Coordinates of C-alpha atoms and ligand atoms in Angstrom, one line a residue:
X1 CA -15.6 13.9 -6.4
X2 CA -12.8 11.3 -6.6
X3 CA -13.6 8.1 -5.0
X4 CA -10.6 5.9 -3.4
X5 CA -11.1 2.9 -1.1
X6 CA -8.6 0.6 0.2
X7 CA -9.1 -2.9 -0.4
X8 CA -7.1 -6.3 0.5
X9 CA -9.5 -9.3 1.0
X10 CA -8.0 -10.2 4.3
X11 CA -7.7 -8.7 7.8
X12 CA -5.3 -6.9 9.5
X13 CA -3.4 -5.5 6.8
X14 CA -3.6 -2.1 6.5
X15 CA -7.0 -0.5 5.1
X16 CA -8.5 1.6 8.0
X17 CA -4.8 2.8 8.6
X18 CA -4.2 3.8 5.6
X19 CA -7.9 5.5 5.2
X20 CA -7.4 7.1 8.1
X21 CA -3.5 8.7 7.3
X22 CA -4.8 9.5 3.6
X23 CA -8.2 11.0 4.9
X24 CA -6.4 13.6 7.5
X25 CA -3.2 14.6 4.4
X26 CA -6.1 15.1 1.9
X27 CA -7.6 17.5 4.1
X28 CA -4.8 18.9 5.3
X29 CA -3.7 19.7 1.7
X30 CA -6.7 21.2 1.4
X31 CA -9.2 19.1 0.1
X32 CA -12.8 18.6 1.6
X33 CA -12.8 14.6 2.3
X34 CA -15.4 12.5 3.4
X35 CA -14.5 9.5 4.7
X36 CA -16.8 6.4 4.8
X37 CA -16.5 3.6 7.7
X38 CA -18.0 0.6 5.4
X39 CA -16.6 -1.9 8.3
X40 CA -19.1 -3.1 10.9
X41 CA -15.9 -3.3 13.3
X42 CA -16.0 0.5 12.7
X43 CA -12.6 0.8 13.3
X44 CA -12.2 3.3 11.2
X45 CA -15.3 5.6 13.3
X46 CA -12.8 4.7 16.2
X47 CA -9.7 6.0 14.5
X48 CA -11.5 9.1 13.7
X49 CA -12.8 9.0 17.0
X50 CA -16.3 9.5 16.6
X51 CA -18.3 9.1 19.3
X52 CA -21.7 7.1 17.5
X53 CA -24.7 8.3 19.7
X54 CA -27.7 5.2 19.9
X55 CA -29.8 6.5 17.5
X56 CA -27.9 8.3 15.3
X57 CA -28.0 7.4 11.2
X58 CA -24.8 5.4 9.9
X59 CA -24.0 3.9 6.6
X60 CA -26.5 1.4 7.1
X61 CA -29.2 3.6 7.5
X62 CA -27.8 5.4 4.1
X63 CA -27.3 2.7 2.3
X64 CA -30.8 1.3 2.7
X65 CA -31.9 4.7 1.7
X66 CA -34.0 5.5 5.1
X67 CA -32.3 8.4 5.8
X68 CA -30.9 11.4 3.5
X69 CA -26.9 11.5 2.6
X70 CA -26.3 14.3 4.8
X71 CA -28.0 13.1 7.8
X72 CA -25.2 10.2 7.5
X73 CA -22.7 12.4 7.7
X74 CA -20.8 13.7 11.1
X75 CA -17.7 16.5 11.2
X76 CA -14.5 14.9 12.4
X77 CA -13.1 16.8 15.5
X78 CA -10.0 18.9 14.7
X79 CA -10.8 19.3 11.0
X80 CA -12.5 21.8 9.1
X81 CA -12.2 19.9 5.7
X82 CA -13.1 16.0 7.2
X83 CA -16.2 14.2 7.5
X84 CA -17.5 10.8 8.0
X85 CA -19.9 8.7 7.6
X86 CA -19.8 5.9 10.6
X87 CA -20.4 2.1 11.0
X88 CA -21.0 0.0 14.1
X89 CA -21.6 -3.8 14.2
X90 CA -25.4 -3.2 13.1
X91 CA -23.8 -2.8 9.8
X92 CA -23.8 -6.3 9.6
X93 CA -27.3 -6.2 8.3
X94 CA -26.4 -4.8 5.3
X95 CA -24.9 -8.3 3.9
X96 CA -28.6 -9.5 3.0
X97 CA -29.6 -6.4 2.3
X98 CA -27.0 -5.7 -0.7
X99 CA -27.3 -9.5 -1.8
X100 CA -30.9 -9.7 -2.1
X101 CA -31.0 -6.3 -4.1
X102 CA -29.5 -7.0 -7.2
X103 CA -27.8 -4.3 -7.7
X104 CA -25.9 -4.5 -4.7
X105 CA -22.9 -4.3 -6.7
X106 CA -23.3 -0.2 -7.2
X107 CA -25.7 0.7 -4.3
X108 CA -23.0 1.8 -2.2
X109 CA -21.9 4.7 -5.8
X110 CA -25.9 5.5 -5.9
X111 CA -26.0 6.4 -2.4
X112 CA -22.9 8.7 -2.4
X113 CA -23.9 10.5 -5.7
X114 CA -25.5 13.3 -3.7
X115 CA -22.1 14.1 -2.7
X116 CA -20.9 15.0 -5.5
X117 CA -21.1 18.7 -5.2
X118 CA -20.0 18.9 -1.4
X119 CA -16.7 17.0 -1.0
X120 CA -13.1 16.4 -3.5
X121 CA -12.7 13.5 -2.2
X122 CA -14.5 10.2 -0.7
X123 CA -12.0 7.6 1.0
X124 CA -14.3 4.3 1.7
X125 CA -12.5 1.9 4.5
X126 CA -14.0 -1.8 3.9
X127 CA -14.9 -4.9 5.8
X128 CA -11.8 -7.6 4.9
X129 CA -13.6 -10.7 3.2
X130 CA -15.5 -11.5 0.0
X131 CA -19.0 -10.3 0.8
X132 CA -21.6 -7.9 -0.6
X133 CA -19.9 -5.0 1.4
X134 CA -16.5 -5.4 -0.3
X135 CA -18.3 -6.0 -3.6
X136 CA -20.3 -2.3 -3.1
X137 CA -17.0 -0.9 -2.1
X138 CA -15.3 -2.1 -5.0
X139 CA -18.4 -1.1 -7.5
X140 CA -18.4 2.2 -5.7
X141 CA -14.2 3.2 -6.6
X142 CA -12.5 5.2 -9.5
X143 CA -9.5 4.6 -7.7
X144 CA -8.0 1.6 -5.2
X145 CA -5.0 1.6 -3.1
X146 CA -4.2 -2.1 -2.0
X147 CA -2.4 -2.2 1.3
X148 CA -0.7 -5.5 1.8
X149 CA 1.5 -7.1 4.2
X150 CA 4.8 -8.6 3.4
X151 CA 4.0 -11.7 4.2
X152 CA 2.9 -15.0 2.8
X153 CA -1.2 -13.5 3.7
X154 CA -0.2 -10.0 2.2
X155 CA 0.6 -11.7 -1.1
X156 CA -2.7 -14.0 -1.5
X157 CA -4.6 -10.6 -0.2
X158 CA -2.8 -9.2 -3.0
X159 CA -3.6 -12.1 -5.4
X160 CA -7.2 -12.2 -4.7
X161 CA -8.0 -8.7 -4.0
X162 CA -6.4 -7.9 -7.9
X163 CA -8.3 -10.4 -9.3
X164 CA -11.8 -9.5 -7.5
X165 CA -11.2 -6.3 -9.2
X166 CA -10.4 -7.5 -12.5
X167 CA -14.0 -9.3 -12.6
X168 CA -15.3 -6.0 -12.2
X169 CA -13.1 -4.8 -15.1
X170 CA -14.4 -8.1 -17.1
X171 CA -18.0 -8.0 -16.4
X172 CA -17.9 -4.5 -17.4
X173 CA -19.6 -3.3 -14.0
X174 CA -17.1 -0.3 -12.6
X175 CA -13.5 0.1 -14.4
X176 CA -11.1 1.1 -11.0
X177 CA -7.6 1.8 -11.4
X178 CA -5.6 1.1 -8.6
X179 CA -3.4 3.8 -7.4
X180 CA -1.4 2.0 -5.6
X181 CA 0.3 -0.6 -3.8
X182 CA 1.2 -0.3 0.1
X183 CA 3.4 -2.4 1.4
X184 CA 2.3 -1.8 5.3
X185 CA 4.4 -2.4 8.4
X186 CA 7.7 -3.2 6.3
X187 CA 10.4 -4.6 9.0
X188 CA 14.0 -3.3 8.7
X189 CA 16.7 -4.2 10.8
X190 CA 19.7 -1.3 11.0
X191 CA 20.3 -0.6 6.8
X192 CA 18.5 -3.6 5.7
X193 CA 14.6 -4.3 5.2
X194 CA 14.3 -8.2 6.6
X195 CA 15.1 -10.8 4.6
X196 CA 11.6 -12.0 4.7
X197 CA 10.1 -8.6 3.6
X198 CA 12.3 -8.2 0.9
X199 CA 11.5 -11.5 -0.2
X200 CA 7.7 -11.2 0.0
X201 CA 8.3 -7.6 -1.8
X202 CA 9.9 -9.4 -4.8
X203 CA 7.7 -11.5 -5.2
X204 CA 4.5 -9.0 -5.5
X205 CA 6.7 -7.2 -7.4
X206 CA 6.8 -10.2 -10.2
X207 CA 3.0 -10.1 -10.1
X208 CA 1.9 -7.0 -10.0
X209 CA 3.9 -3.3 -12.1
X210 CA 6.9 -2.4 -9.3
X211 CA 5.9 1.3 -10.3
X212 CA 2.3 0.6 -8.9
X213 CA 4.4 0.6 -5.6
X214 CA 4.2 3.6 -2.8
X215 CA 6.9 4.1 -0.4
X216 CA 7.0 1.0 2.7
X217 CA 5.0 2.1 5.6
X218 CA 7.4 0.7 8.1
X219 CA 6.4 -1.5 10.9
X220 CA 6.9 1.3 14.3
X221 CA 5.1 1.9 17.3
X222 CA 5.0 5.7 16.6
X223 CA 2.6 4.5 13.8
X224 CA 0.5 2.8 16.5
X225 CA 0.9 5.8 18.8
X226 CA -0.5 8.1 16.2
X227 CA -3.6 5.8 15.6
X228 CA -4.7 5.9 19.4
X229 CA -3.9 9.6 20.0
X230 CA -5.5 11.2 17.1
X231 CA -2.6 12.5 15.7
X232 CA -1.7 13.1 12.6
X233 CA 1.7 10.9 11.0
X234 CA 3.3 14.3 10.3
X235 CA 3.0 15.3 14.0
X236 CA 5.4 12.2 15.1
X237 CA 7.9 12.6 12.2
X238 CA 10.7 14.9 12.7
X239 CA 12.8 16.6 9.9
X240 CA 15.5 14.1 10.7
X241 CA 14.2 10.9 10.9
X242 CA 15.8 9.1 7.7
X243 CA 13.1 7.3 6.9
X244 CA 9.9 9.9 7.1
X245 CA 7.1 7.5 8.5
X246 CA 4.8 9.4 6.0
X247 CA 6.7 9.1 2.7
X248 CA 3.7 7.1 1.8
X249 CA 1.3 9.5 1.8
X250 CA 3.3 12.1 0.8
X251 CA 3.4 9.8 -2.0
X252 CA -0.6 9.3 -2.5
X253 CA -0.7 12.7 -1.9
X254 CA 0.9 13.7 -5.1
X255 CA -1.0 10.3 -7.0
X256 CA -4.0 12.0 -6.1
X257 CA -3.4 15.4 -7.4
X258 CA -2.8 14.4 -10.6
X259 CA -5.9 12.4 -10.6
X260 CA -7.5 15.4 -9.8
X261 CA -6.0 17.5 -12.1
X262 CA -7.4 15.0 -14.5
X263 CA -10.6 14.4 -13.0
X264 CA -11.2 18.4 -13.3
X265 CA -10.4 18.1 -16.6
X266 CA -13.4 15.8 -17.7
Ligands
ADP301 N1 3.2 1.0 10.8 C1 2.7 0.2 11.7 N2 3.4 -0.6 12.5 C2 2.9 -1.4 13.4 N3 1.5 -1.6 13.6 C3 0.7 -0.9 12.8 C4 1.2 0.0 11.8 N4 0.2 0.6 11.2 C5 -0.9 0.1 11.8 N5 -0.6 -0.8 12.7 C6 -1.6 -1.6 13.5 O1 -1.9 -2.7 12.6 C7 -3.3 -3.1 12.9 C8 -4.0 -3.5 11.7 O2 -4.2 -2.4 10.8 P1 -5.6 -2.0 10.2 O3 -5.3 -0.7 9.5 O4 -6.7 -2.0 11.2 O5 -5.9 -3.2 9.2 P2 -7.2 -3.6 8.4 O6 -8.1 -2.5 8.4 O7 -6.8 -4.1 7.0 O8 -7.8 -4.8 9.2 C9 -3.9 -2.0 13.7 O9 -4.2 -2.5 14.9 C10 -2.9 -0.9 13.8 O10 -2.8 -0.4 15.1
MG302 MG1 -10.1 -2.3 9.0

């Protein structure tokens, strides 16, 4: 089992999007995905539309260990080959739960190991800041796509999200790769991308490898529309749209494979 999250230490720029748009082409290519709502917003549980019952067991209750993996774990309506494992605000609790641990760092990997066996892929969606969750997340992840605005905030999200994961690199705790760079809700005007995207592009792309960059998600209300009605990004492009809204993923998509490929090969 591959695991991919999508970090950027700041709100608002992408993550539960892009988990959600990767999580439903992964398992439309045919891969068995669970996806994992590590954000007590839970936006990603709302994307998926999951429908959290009071006393039913979510991350928090798997990450503390009081209940078994797979009582975590729901099926996501519409899809045979997508799961998810759910957060609400009570999340929350988990902050002084992971800090006071000690190893909070690589709770979050321990607790998925039992699903090993059962799923390709796990796609982990994070809260935005510096805390214990993020740290878990990042500890947890072979693999890290960074989706970032093109914006003065995308770039610092981009400065201090590469640099949280290079202290994991340093201190020898986890050794993630990232898989990519998103730059999320690009704005073109006619031909041109904006003069302010392009410059914020340029300038991410003297700090971080331009390969390391996927295809622009572009800024579009269809994106929006596909969020709220459950929809897949595929469903609202047509052949003939110039700019497919899901080059990106098509993109990831074939990133992944080949990390499968070698993953398999291990
Ligand atoms: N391509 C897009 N164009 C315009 N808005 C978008 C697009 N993709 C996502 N959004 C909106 O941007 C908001 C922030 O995205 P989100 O993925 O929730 O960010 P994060 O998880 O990093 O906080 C969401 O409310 C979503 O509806
Ligand atoms: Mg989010």
């Amino acid at each position: 089992m591959l695991i991919i999250s999508a970090m950027s230490l700041s709100g608002g720029q992408g993550k539960s999007s892009t988990i959600l748009f990767t999580a439903k082409m992964l398992a439309e290519a045919g891969y068995t995905v669970l996806a994992v709502d590590a954000d007590p917003q839970g936006n990603l549980s709302t994307f998926l539309q999951h429908d959290l019952q009071p006393n039913e067991p979510t991350l928090l209750e798997v990450v503390k260990g009081s209940v078994a993996l797979e009582d975590g774990i729901y099926p996501v309506k519409d899809y045979d080959r997508l799961f998810l494992i759910p957060a609400d605000d009570a999340l929350e609790g988990l902050q002084d739960y992971l800090s006071t641990s000690g190893i909070g760092a690589l709770m979050m990997k321990q607790r998925l190991e039992p699903a090993k066996g059962n799923f390709d892929i796990c796609l982990i969606d994070p809260p935005p800041q510096r805390f214990q969750l993020s740290r878990s997340v990042i500890g947890a992840s072979e693999q890290i796509i960074i989706p970032v605005e093109l914006n003065v905030k995308g770039f610092g999200s981009l400065i201090r999200t590469t640099a949280a994961i290079q202290e994991f690199i340093e201190f020898k705790i986890c050794h993630p790769e990232i898989l990519g760079v998103l730059p999320f809700r690009d704005r073109w005007t006619g031909l041109n991308r904006t003069i302010e995207c392009e410059t914020w592009l340029n300038h991410m792309q003297g700090e971080i490898a331009p390969e390391l960059f996927l295809p622009s998600l572009r800024e579009s209300t269809k994106v929006v529309r596909a969020i709220s009605s459950g929809l897949p990004l595929s469903a609202l492009t047509s052949p003939e749209d110039k700019y497919p809204l899901d080059e990106p993923f098509k993109e990831l998509l074939k990133r992944v494979t080949s990390k499968m490929e070698k993953h398999s090969n291990v």
